[in-house]
Amino acid sequence: MISLAGRDIMHGWGKFVFTGMGLGLLIGVTLSMAGIYRGMVDDAKVLMDNSSADLWVVQQDTLGPYAEPSSIFEDTWRGIAAMPGVARTANVTYLTMQVREGDRDVRAMVTGITPGEAGTPGWPPYLVAGRQITRSHYEAVADIASGFKLGDQLQIRRNLYEVVGLTRRMVSSGGDPMIFIPLKDAQEAQFLKDNDAIRQQRRRTAESPAFNRPGMPDLLDAVTASQSTNAYVNAVLVQLAPGTQPEEVAEMIRRWKRLTVYTRDQMGEILTGKLIATSSRQIFMFLVILSIVSTAIVAFIIYTLTLGKIREIAVLKLIGTRNRTIASMILQQSIALGTIGFVVGKITATLFMAPIFPKYVLLEPLDSAAGFGIVVFICILSSLIAIRAALRVDPAEAIGG
Amino acid sequence: MIKKGIRIEGLRKRYGKGDTAVDALKNVNMEVAPGEVVGLIGPSGSGKTTLLKCLGAVIEPTAGRMILGDETIYDDKWLVRDLRALRRDKIGFIFQAPYLIPFLDVTDNVALLPMLAGQRNGESRQRAMELLTALDVQHRAQAMPSQLSGGEQQRVAIARGLVNRPPVILADEPTAPLDTERALAVIRILNDMAKRYETAIIVVTHDEKIIPTFKRIYHIRDGVTYEEAGEGREFG
Ligand SMILES: Nc1ncnc2c1ncn2[C@@H]1O[C@H](COP(=O)(O)OP(=O)(O)OP(=O)(O)O)[C@@H](O)[C@H]1O
Ligand SMILES: [Mg+2]
C-alpha cells in the first residue's frame, strides 16, 4: 500500500511547506516563551549559585535581599562568624540602578563585595577575562552581558570605576547584568546622601538645642559623625562548614540575632516562587493562548485541505477505501504539518529568537520534546473536524447525478 | 440461465417517506451476460443514476433482487455484509468525468485498487501496467493526471475500473465529454475488455453517437425498464 498522505503532501508541497512555516513561526514564539520562563528560573538559580552562600541573613521580617529591601548593621557578621558551623561570612549590598559609561547607560545590579579573595561569599566565582578586584576603591568587575569591556570607566553615582574583570551569566533574578564593586563604595552609592542634603542635615543638627548642651562640647561632633557613616549592608552571606545542617544554624541566628535567615531552599522558593510568580503566570497565559491559536490554525488548514478533496474522498470510498485509511490519511497530513511547523519553530527559536531576545532564553531539550508532544496532540485534536467531514462524505456523490 | 453477469429482478427504489416520497425505480428487470455491453438510456429523471447507485451498492434499494456473478447481493435486503469490499472486488466504476486522484501518478491511480484489496505494490503496479498497455496509455504511466488529455484520462479511468477484474462494470455517461471518434474508441475498448475479462458492462448514456453500437438496449422510463434490440453497428 502506498502512503496517500505522503503522495498528497508531495503533490502540493509548496502549499504545505509555506503553511508549515507560518505555523512554525508561531511554534517558535511558543518555544521561546517557554525558554524565557526557563531563563527566568535559571537567572534566579545562577544568582543563588554565584553568591556561593548557604544562608542569607537579612532584616527581620523581610524577603530580602533580592525580593524586598533589607538593611542590617554592617557589623552583624561578627556575631554570626563566631557561631558553630559557620565557615565564612561576608557583607553584601545589592542595588539595581542605571550604570553610565560614556554616553550610554545600562541597567545593572551593582553588588558590593567585601575585600578578600575569590570564593568569598558574594564574589564572582570565576572570570572570563581580566582579574578580580584588588584595590578597595574604584574598581569593578562587570558581567559581559552589560556590554562593558576591560578598561571602561563606569560611572556609579558620583564616582568612576575602572572595569578590571569580566564575568559571564552573573545576572540578577530579573536578568540584569551584575557589576561588582568594593563594599565601601557600594554602601556609599546606596546609602550616601548628596552634599546638599548632608550640609542641610549638619545645619539642622547644629541648630538643634538638644545637641548643643552646655558642658557637652563633643556631643555635636559625635552626632554629626554618626550621621554621615554608612553603617548598613543589605545582607550577610554565610557559608557553612561541611556537614552542618543549614536549618540548625539558621535557627540559631534567628534566635540570637533576631534577624530573618533563609536557607538555599527557602531562597529558591522566594526567587522562583514569589519574585517571578507574576511573570510566569503571564507566560503561562501566553502559552495557553498560543496553543489555542495554533490548534485553531491547524484545524482550519487541515479542514480546508480536506474540503478541497471531497470529490477524491468520495471516489476513494466508492472504490472501496476503508474509513480508517481515509482518516489516517488526514491524520498523517495533520501530523506532518505539525512536524514541519515544529522543526521550523525549533530552528527559529534556537537560531533567531533566543540570541536576539533581550532576556536569557533557555531552550531545554526536555521542553522541546514536550513541545513536540503537545504539537502532535494539537494536530490530532485539530484533524478531528476534518476527519468527521471526510467520513460523512457519501460515496454515492462520486457517481453524481 | 446465465451463471455470471448481472441479473436484476423487480427492483424498486423509493426516496423519502410519506407525501414527499419519490418512486425513482418502480420495476427494473435487467440481465447482462458476461462479455456483454448493454446500453441504458432514458430521459432525465427516469432513474438511471438511481439504478447505478443501487447496483453499485452505495444506496439501498427498497425491494427486489440483484445478482452479481454467482452471488445474490440483494434480496429485499442486503445479503452482503461488507459493501465496501463488494464494491472493491466485484464492481468497476467509470464516470462521466474521470475523477482520477490528482496526487497519484497514472500507474498508482490504477494500482491503488489492487493495493486496497491487499495486493503487494509490485504486483498491483504490474497489473496496472498490463491494463494501461491494453488501453494504449502505457507511455503516460509516470505522468500525473493533470498532465493528460481528456481522452487519456478517460482511458486511465477505464483501466482503473477494470484492474480488479470485476465481473461487473458500471459506466455513467463515459463518453459525454468526448468527440465521436474518441467516444467510439471508448466503446470499442469496453467491448474488448468485456470479452477479454468476461465482464458484464452497463453503459448509461444519452450519447446519440454511441447508441447505435449496442446490440441490446434497456430503456428506462419513470422507473420501469423495457428491453429492446439495438442496431449493434460495427464501430471504428
Ligand atoms: N436523493 C434523492 N432524494 C429524493 N429524490 C431523488 C433523489 N435522487 C434522485 N431522486 C429522484 O429520483 C428520480 C430519478 O432520479 P435519477 O437521478 O436516477 O435520474 P436520471 O435518470 O439519472 O436523470 P438524469 O438523466 O437527469 O441524470 C428523479 O425524479 C429524482 O428527482
Ligand atoms: Mg443521472
XYZ file of C-alpha atoms and ligand atoms in Angstrom:
669
model
C 0.000 0.000 0.000
C 1.253 3.460 -0.811
C 1.039 6.404 1.553
C -1.868 8.511 0.368
C -0.975 11.282 2.813
C 2.624 11.345 1.646
C 1.666 11.489 -2.012
C -0.809 14.258 -1.400
C 1.775 16.270 0.518
C 4.411 15.759 -2.173
C 1.888 16.782 -4.808
C 1.130 20.112 -3.148
C 4.312 20.522 -1.134
C 4.591 24.281 -1.734
C 1.301 24.981 -0.033
C 2.219 22.565 2.698
C 5.668 23.917 3.393
C 4.503 27.532 3.453
C 1.666 26.765 5.836
C 4.097 24.748 7.919
C 6.482 27.678 8.035
C 3.745 30.046 9.146
C 2.779 27.610 11.838
C 6.475 27.206 12.627
C 6.884 30.883 13.447
C 4.012 30.582 15.874
C 5.550 27.484 17.425
C 8.884 29.310 17.533
C 7.298 32.082 19.572
C 5.731 29.490 21.846
C 9.026 27.676 22.389
C 10.735 30.996 23.046
C 8.105 31.879 25.640
C 8.802 28.614 27.417
C 12.523 29.378 27.053
C 12.037 32.802 28.628
C 10.337 31.200 31.594
C 13.165 28.679 31.944
C 15.614 31.551 31.574
C 13.987 33.436 34.437
C 14.144 30.389 36.671
C 17.751 29.885 35.635
C 18.581 33.543 36.302
C 17.269 33.063 39.816
C 19.264 29.864 40.200
C 22.562 31.314 38.986
C 22.051 34.293 41.249
C 21.871 31.895 44.188
C 24.714 29.729 42.952
C 27.018 32.624 42.195
C 26.538 34.160 45.607
C 28.101 30.932 46.972
C 26.099 31.335 50.158
C 24.377 28.679 52.242
C 22.410 31.156 54.307
C 21.144 34.676 53.715
C 20.811 36.818 56.831
C 18.505 39.778 56.265
C 16.470 42.401 58.063
C 13.788 40.956 60.276
C 10.515 40.076 58.551
C 11.686 40.959 55.059
C 12.067 38.797 51.987
C 15.474 40.425 51.301
C 17.860 40.992 49.814
C 16.568 40.200 46.291
C 12.808 40.293 46.594
C 12.464 43.096 49.151
C 14.701 45.856 50.510
C 16.610 44.848 53.611
C 19.195 46.669 55.677
C 21.146 45.425 58.658
C 24.120 46.773 60.548
C 27.421 46.198 58.891
C 28.938 44.592 61.971
C 26.262 41.940 62.308
C 28.541 39.442 60.597
C 30.961 39.369 63.514
C 28.497 37.688 65.814
C 27.483 35.231 63.133
C 31.025 34.305 62.183
C 31.605 33.175 65.742
C 28.732 30.704 65.717
C 29.435 26.973 65.468
C 29.086 25.510 61.979
C 29.756 28.825 60.244
C 32.762 28.730 57.919
C 32.736 32.160 56.350
C 30.592 35.254 56.348
C 30.563 38.324 54.161
C 28.587 41.527 53.949
C 26.914 42.263 50.689
C 24.874 45.035 49.126
C 22.701 44.893 46.043
C 21.368 47.906 44.207
C 19.721 47.805 40.810
C 20.392 51.058 39.011
C 21.472 52.663 35.763
C 25.247 52.471 35.300
C 26.706 55.046 32.920
C 29.604 54.563 30.559
C 30.379 57.456 28.249
C 27.034 58.492 26.803
C 25.132 55.280 27.319
C 23.724 53.661 30.410
C 22.893 50.090 31.256
C 20.523 48.729 33.851
C 22.607 46.603 36.167
C 22.630 45.158 39.641
C 25.539 46.789 41.430
C 26.864 44.393 44.042
C 29.124 45.474 46.862
C 31.561 42.749 47.914
C 33.869 42.645 50.906
C 37.624 42.613 50.397
C 39.008 39.106 50.187
C 39.737 36.548 47.528
C 37.724 34.530 45.047
C 35.437 32.134 46.930
C 34.438 34.751 49.463
C 30.620 34.766 49.587
C 29.258 37.286 47.130
C 32.336 37.236 44.934
C 32.065 36.166 41.311
C 33.270 32.521 41.372
C 35.127 32.798 38.055
C 36.043 35.374 35.458
C 36.166 35.143 31.691
C 38.665 37.992 31.351
C 40.791 40.295 33.489
C 41.221 39.907 37.230
C 39.277 40.175 40.456
C 39.043 43.434 42.388
C 42.264 44.037 44.328
C 42.050 47.662 45.383
C 39.479 48.709 47.927
C 38.086 51.517 45.782
C 37.036 52.370 42.259
C 37.498 49.015 40.587
C 34.694 46.996 39.075
C 34.076 43.534 37.655
C 31.227 43.620 35.134
C 29.175 40.896 33.507
C 29.770 40.562 29.809
C 26.025 40.958 29.165
C 26.328 44.606 30.219
C 28.389 45.236 27.104
C 31.201 46.827 29.094
C 34.807 45.980 28.249
C 38.007 45.809 30.244
C 39.305 49.315 30.870
C 35.891 51.006 30.555
C 35.216 53.752 33.044
C 31.825 53.230 34.681
C 30.009 55.969 36.477
C 28.064 54.845 39.520
C 26.581 57.829 41.302
C 29.382 60.325 41.714
C 32.371 58.032 41.267
C 34.146 56.472 38.314
C 35.149 52.806 38.362
C 37.514 51.006 36.040
C 36.428 47.620 34.701
C 39.199 45.175 35.612
C 37.432 41.857 35.099
C 34.534 40.310 33.203
C 32.115 37.561 34.194
C 29.554 35.538 32.262
C 25.959 34.661 33.298
C 26.152 36.676 36.510
C 22.750 38.276 36.490
C 20.064 39.435 38.871
C 16.857 37.472 39.137
C 15.408 39.967 36.677
C 18.169 39.145 34.186
C 20.091 42.431 34.642
C 23.876 42.013 34.442
C 25.747 42.267 37.746
C 28.542 44.741 38.371
C 30.744 44.050 41.370
C 32.414 46.910 43.216
C 34.078 47.148 46.631
C 31.650 47.112 49.551
C 32.568 50.551 50.884
C 31.905 52.174 47.524
C 28.662 50.279 47.176
C 27.486 51.315 50.609
C 28.175 54.911 49.662
C 26.308 54.510 46.410
C 23.342 53.060 48.214
C 23.161 54.984 51.466
C 25.080 58.220 50.919
C 23.151 61.406 50.613
C 24.193 64.159 48.253
C 26.334 67.052 49.521
C 23.466 69.492 49.836
C 21.469 67.063 51.905
C 24.453 66.396 54.145
C 25.052 70.109 54.652
C 21.367 70.647 55.396
C 21.415 67.873 57.942
C 24.543 69.245 59.611
C 22.952 72.670 59.858
C 19.763 71.247 61.355
C 21.724 69.154 63.813
C 23.909 72.121 64.750
C 20.854 74.309 65.317
C 19.069 71.753 67.409
C 19.290 72.695 71.121
C 19.230 69.033 72.014
C 22.741 68.550 70.645
C 24.170 71.866 71.918
C 24.071 71.238 75.572
C 26.271 73.341 77.750
C 29.049 71.282 79.252
C 28.994 68.719 76.484
C 31.057 70.271 73.684
C 31.796 66.944 71.906
C 28.228 65.824 71.554
C 27.536 67.696 68.323
C 30.670 66.321 66.652
C 29.806 62.793 67.702
C 26.250 63.058 66.369
C 27.405 64.560 63.078
C 29.986 61.840 62.621
C 27.465 59.120 63.323
C 25.022 60.611 60.836
C 27.499 60.569 57.999
C 28.663 56.987 58.295
C 27.013 54.326 56.222
C 26.834 51.576 58.713
C 24.411 49.367 56.776
C 24.544 46.472 54.363
C 21.668 44.564 52.708
C 22.531 41.092 53.863
C 25.167 38.854 55.333
C 26.038 35.818 53.236
C 27.028 32.793 55.262
C 28.983 29.742 54.165
C 28.650 26.722 56.416
C 31.254 24.190 57.409
C 30.838 20.843 55.644
C 28.329 18.548 57.318
C 26.410 21.322 59.039
C 22.623 21.372 58.946
C 21.661 24.736 57.380
C 18.349 24.875 59.228
C 20.059 24.446 62.623
C 22.431 27.347 62.110
C 19.635 29.434 60.597
C 17.510 28.806 63.693
C 20.385 29.810 65.941
C 20.918 33.092 64.106
C 17.181 33.811 64.151
C 17.042 33.224 67.878
C 20.161 35.066 68.941
C 20.390 37.856 66.424
C 16.666 38.453 65.937
C 17.136 38.565 62.188
C 15.455 36.703 59.365
C 17.518 33.909 57.802
C 16.898 31.969 54.627
C 18.450 28.677 53.604
C 19.101 27.864 49.949
C 15.809 26.014 49.662
C 13.892 28.902 51.134
C 15.736 31.446 48.991
C 14.949 29.332 45.951
C 11.302 29.421 46.956
C 11.381 33.201 47.193
C 13.243 33.711 43.913
C 11.314 31.289 41.729
C 8.054 31.289 43.633
C 7.455 34.865 44.671
C 9.748 37.068 42.616
C 8.839 35.711 39.199
C 5.369 34.437 40.070
C 3.535 37.138 38.121
C 5.806 36.868 35.109
C 5.457 33.120 34.971
C 1.691 33.381 35.190
C 1.755 35.818 32.270
C 3.961 33.474 30.280
C 1.700 30.546 31.075
C -1.275 32.546 29.817
C 0.606 33.319 26.607
C 1.466 29.653 26.181
C -2.183 28.700 26.566
C -3.308 31.372 24.118
C -0.635 30.440 21.581
C -1.599 26.767 21.873
C -5.248 27.591 21.243
C -4.337 29.777 18.267
C -2.094 27.031 16.856
C -4.869 24.470 17.283
C -7.315 26.726 15.506
C -4.876 27.346 12.653
C -4.005 23.671 12.154
C -7.668 22.713 12.368
C -8.612 25.357 9.829
C -5.837 24.424 7.396
C -6.484 20.694 7.588
C -10.222 21.241 7.297
C -9.748 23.415 4.207
C -7.344 20.930 2.646
C -9.855 18.148 3.284
C -12.800 20.080 1.866
C -10.739 20.573 -1.273
C -10.540 16.806 -1.598
C -14.180 15.855 -1.020
C -14.583 14.566 -4.577
C -11.442 12.418 -4.331
C -12.540 11.120 -0.961
C -15.931 10.143 -2.414
C -14.142 8.309 -5.232
C -11.795 6.602 -2.788
C -14.763 5.438 -0.748
C -16.628 4.273 -3.815
C -13.750 2.121 -4.974
C -13.576 0.510 -1.565
C -11.152 2.503 0.565
C -11.807 1.933 4.237
C -12.751 4.815 6.527
C -9.707 4.005 8.603
C -7.430 4.585 5.599
C -9.037 7.937 4.850
C -8.958 9.058 8.478
C -5.324 8.111 8.812
C -4.518 9.992 5.596
C -5.902 13.195 7.125
C -4.311 12.496 10.485
C -0.902 11.887 8.934
C -1.143 15.108 6.981
C -2.010 16.992 10.113
C 0.901 15.477 11.998
C 3.214 16.144 9.044
C 2.134 19.770 9.074
C 2.788 19.932 12.797
C 6.202 18.328 12.353
C 7.231 20.832 9.685
C 5.940 23.559 11.974
C 7.837 22.194 14.924
C 11.120 21.888 13.043
C 10.779 25.413 11.660
C 9.745 26.649 15.090
C 12.645 24.973 16.826
C 15.112 26.438 14.315
C 13.535 29.866 14.601
C 13.636 29.783 18.375
C 17.207 28.464 18.560
C 18.872 30.443 15.800
C 16.889 33.662 15.621
C 14.793 34.381 18.679
C 16.987 33.208 21.552
C 20.155 35.094 20.501
C 18.466 38.423 19.841
C 15.977 38.359 22.681
C 16.947 40.860 25.396
C 16.268 38.302 28.116
C 18.040 34.998 28.666
C 16.171 32.303 26.727
C 16.930 28.797 27.941
C 15.713 26.138 25.494
C 15.686 22.873 27.382
C 15.741 19.670 25.271
C 13.055 18.209 27.525
C 10.835 21.236 26.923
C 11.310 20.791 23.202
C 10.356 17.131 23.483
C 7.279 18.056 25.487
C 6.554 20.805 22.962
C 6.698 18.294 20.153
C 4.339 16.028 22.072
C 1.914 18.905 22.510
C 2.178 19.832 18.816
C 1.358 16.254 17.828
C -1.526 16.198 20.287
C -2.825 19.500 18.912
C -2.572 18.129 15.384
C -4.520 15.013 16.280
C -7.127 17.127 18.007
C -7.490 19.563 15.148
C -7.714 16.880 12.466
C -10.847 15.503 14.132
C -13.194 18.008 12.493
C -11.686 17.311 9.097
C -11.885 13.554 9.666
C -15.517 13.867 10.670
C -16.260 15.816 7.483
C -14.417 13.217 5.390
C -16.218 10.279 6.970
C -19.546 11.933 6.257
C -18.829 12.064 2.534
C -21.284 9.820 0.733
C -19.613 7.538 -1.833
C -22.778 7.982 -3.917
C -21.589 11.540 -4.570
C -18.867 10.155 -6.789
C -21.488 8.707 -9.110
C -23.053 12.138 -9.372
C -26.421 12.939 -10.991
C -29.992 -19.090 -17.387
C -26.610 -17.393 -17.143
C -24.239 -18.148 -14.339
C -22.300 -14.892 -14.298
C -23.049 -11.330 -15.267
C -25.822 -9.202 -13.800
C -29.435 -10.071 -13.060
C -31.914 -7.595 -11.666
C -35.457 -8.656 -10.843
C -38.332 -6.387 -9.848
C -36.028 -3.785 -8.329
C -37.742 -0.849 -6.640
C -36.373 2.244 -5.004
C -38.356 4.846 -3.148
C -36.674 8.051 -1.936
C -38.132 9.659 1.177
C -41.302 8.809 3.064
C -44.983 9.741 3.160
C -46.255 12.594 0.980
C -42.850 13.571 -0.375
C -41.801 10.047 -1.347
C -40.457 9.609 -4.886
C -40.608 6.240 -6.577
C -37.433 6.512 -8.641
C -37.398 2.845 -9.607
C -40.717 1.024 -9.909
C -39.953 -2.171 -11.696
C -36.488 -2.753 -13.064
C -35.596 -6.025 -14.721
C -32.270 -6.491 -16.466
C -29.980 -9.256 -17.462
C -26.454 -8.739 -18.758
C -24.289 -11.663 -19.767
C -20.559 -11.777 -19.123
C -18.713 -10.243 -22.057
C -21.754 -8.174 -22.992
C -22.070 -4.395 -23.127
C -25.623 -3.096 -22.864
C -26.867 0.450 -23.101
C -29.190 2.001 -20.552
C -30.996 5.025 -21.889
C -33.860 7.114 -20.700
C -34.994 10.692 -20.254
C -33.801 12.880 -17.440
C -35.231 11.862 -14.113
C -36.147 8.400 -15.306
C -33.982 6.679 -12.688
C -30.730 5.811 -14.488
C -28.393 7.153 -11.832
C -30.542 5.701 -9.091
C -30.225 2.285 -10.700
C -26.439 2.610 -10.944
C -26.235 3.635 -7.303
C -28.286 0.599 -6.257
C -26.186 -1.742 -8.363
C -23.052 -0.020 -7.137
C -24.096 -0.709 -3.538
C -23.922 2.908 -2.421
C -27.656 3.273 -1.803
C -30.077 0.659 -0.625
C -32.979 -0.342 -2.875
C -36.440 -0.672 -1.397
C -37.264 -4.115 -2.758
C -36.379 -6.636 -5.468
C -33.373 -8.741 -6.182
C -29.859 -8.156 -7.543
C -27.438 -10.887 -8.504
C -23.817 -10.161 -9.410
C -21.923 -13.066 -10.870
C -22.971 -16.085 -8.829
C -23.791 -14.112 -5.707
C -27.164 -12.715 -4.778
C -26.227 -9.452 -3.176
C -29.702 -8.132 -2.530
C -32.995 -9.828 -1.921
C -35.314 -7.287 -0.332
C -32.344 -6.583 1.891
C -28.554 -6.649 1.599
C -27.174 -10.156 1.745
C -23.579 -8.929 1.756
C -22.127 -7.640 4.974
C -19.144 -5.653 3.663
C -20.487 -3.460 0.868
C -17.165 -1.666 0.672
C -15.329 -4.866 -0.146
C -18.114 -5.787 -2.558
C -17.570 -2.533 -4.448
C -13.824 -3.024 -4.381
C -13.797 -6.622 -5.607
C -16.894 -7.035 -7.756
C -17.725 -3.685 -9.318
C -15.754 -1.356 -11.568
C -16.902 2.236 -11.850
C -16.358 4.544 -14.778
C -17.745 8.057 -14.563
C -18.576 10.818 -16.957
C -15.587 12.743 -15.595
C -12.533 10.572 -14.998
C -12.207 11.577 -11.307
C -8.633 10.414 -11.072
C -6.816 11.019 -7.795
C -4.783 14.144 -8.616
C -1.891 13.373 -6.290
C -1.189 9.883 -7.645
C 0.520 9.235 -10.952
C -1.238 7.259 -13.677
C 0.137 3.877 -12.611
C -0.768 4.325 -8.965
C -4.212 5.665 -9.810
C -4.874 2.282 -11.350
C -2.728 0.223 -8.970
C -4.474 1.708 -5.924
C -7.426 -0.671 -6.294
C -5.487 -3.935 -6.104
C -3.445 -2.361 -3.309
C -6.636 -1.596 -1.375
C -7.629 -5.225 -1.904
C -4.391 -6.244 -0.181
C -2.147 -6.959 -3.164
C 1.540 -6.140 -2.988
C 2.652 -2.859 -4.552
C 4.786 -4.564 -7.212
C 2.053 -6.931 -8.310
C -0.527 -4.165 -8.279
C 1.621 -1.943 -10.473
C 2.294 -4.818 -12.829
C -1.421 -5.399 -13.267
C -1.960 -1.689 -13.730
C 0.710 -1.613 -16.433
C -0.945 -4.529 -18.245
C -4.206 -2.638 -18.459
C -2.577 0.661 -19.333
C -0.829 -1.147 -22.161
C -4.080 -2.720 -23.310
C -5.634 0.752 -23.320
C -2.615 2.235 -25.072
C -1.647 4.766 -22.390
C 1.397 2.906 -21.084
C 3.663 5.708 -22.355
C 1.973 8.061 -19.880
C 2.328 5.707 -16.935
C 4.531 8.074 -14.882
C 2.533 11.216 -15.666
C 0.247 12.952 -13.216
C -3.465 13.063 -14.168
C -3.331 16.823 -14.740
C -0.752 16.266 -17.493
C -3.045 14.016 -19.549
C -5.531 14.879 -22.273
C -9.226 14.288 -21.582
C -9.226 11.119 -23.681
C -6.127 9.763 -21.948
C -7.647 10.488 -18.547
C -10.770 8.633 -19.531
C -8.733 5.622 -20.634
C -6.866 5.634 -17.312
C -10.231 5.754 -15.542
C -11.349 2.761 -17.581
C -8.168 0.927 -16.641
C -8.954 1.668 -13.019
C -12.468 0.304 -13.464
C -11.091 -2.913 -14.929
C -7.980 -3.556 -12.888
C -9.562 -5.718 -10.198
C -11.202 -7.824 -12.962
C -14.654 -7.154 -11.559
C -17.486 -9.232 -13.001
C -19.467 -6.004 -13.367
C -18.657 -2.565 -14.717
C -20.986 0.390 -14.329
C -20.265 3.292 -16.634
C -22.163 6.554 -16.228
C -22.029 8.671 -19.382
C -18.439 7.636 -20.080
C -18.342 9.314 -23.488
C -20.139 12.578 -22.800
C -17.070 14.835 -22.978
C -15.507 13.062 -25.977
C -15.812 13.636 -29.703
C -17.320 10.944 -31.945
C -14.040 9.268 -32.746
C -12.900 9.089 -29.115
C -16.377 8.092 -27.926
C -16.424 5.179 -30.345
C -12.886 4.255 -29.269
C -14.031 4.056 -25.659
C -16.942 1.819 -26.622
C -14.589 -0.390 -28.589
C -12.300 -0.681 -25.592
C -15.219 -1.543 -23.320
C -16.343 -4.235 -25.752
C -12.796 -5.636 -25.971
C -12.401 -5.660 -22.240
C -15.822 -7.207 -21.713
C -14.802 -10.075 -23.960
C -11.305 -10.444 -22.636
C -12.213 -10.432 -18.938
C -15.773 -11.818 -19.189
C -17.165 -8.683 -17.710
C -20.788 -7.562 -17.822
C -20.930 -3.858 -18.606
C -23.809 -1.420 -18.307
C -23.317 1.927 -20.032
C -25.704 4.720 -19.087
C -25.823 7.237 -21.877
C -27.636 9.990 -23.691
C -24.991 9.962 -26.350
C -26.531 9.624 -29.843
C -23.077 8.824 -31.230
C -22.761 5.538 -29.403
C -26.335 4.342 -29.032
C -26.249 2.540 -32.388
C -23.309 0.426 -31.230
C -25.233 -1.545 -28.608
C -26.646 -4.922 -29.510
C -29.094 -4.687 -26.658
C -30.534 -1.625 -25.039
C -32.618 -1.125 -21.934
C -34.928 1.858 -21.964
C -35.992 3.187 -18.653
C -38.995 5.443 -18.278
C -40.474 6.521 -14.963
C -38.542 3.837 -13.185
C -39.618 0.973 -15.413
C -37.257 -0.816 -17.821
C -38.106 -2.031 -21.315
C -35.717 -4.205 -23.242
C -35.063 -3.562 -26.921
C -32.722 -4.918 -29.546
C -30.118 -2.378 -30.639
C -28.538 -1.889 -34.013
C -25.278 -3.469 -32.900
C -23.490 -1.447 -35.543
C -19.768 -2.037 -36.005
C -17.582 0.763 -34.740
C -14.238 2.142 -35.729
N -31.605 11.610 -3.132
C -32.810 11.737 -3.706
N -33.872 12.044 -2.938
C -35.089 12.179 -3.481
N -35.341 12.030 -4.774
C -34.325 11.710 -5.607
C -33.001 11.560 -5.118
N -32.171 11.268 -6.137
C -32.967 11.233 -7.233
N -34.250 11.490 -6.915
C -35.381 11.486 -7.834
O -35.457 10.216 -8.398
C -35.796 10.311 -9.790
C -34.721 9.624 -10.613
O -33.515 10.341 -10.494
P -32.163 9.925 -11.209
O -31.086 10.761 -10.687
O -32.000 8.464 -11.063
O -32.500 10.299 -12.736
P -31.549 10.168 -14.007
O -32.227 9.199 -14.921
O -30.161 9.863 -13.607
O -31.642 11.616 -14.629
P -30.511 12.461 -15.405
O -30.504 11.904 -16.788
O -31.056 13.834 -15.376
O -29.252 12.292 -14.654
C -35.907 11.802 -10.093
O -37.259 12.146 -10.065
C -35.188 12.452 -8.969
O -35.756 13.702 -8.681
Mg -28.256 10.835 -13.826
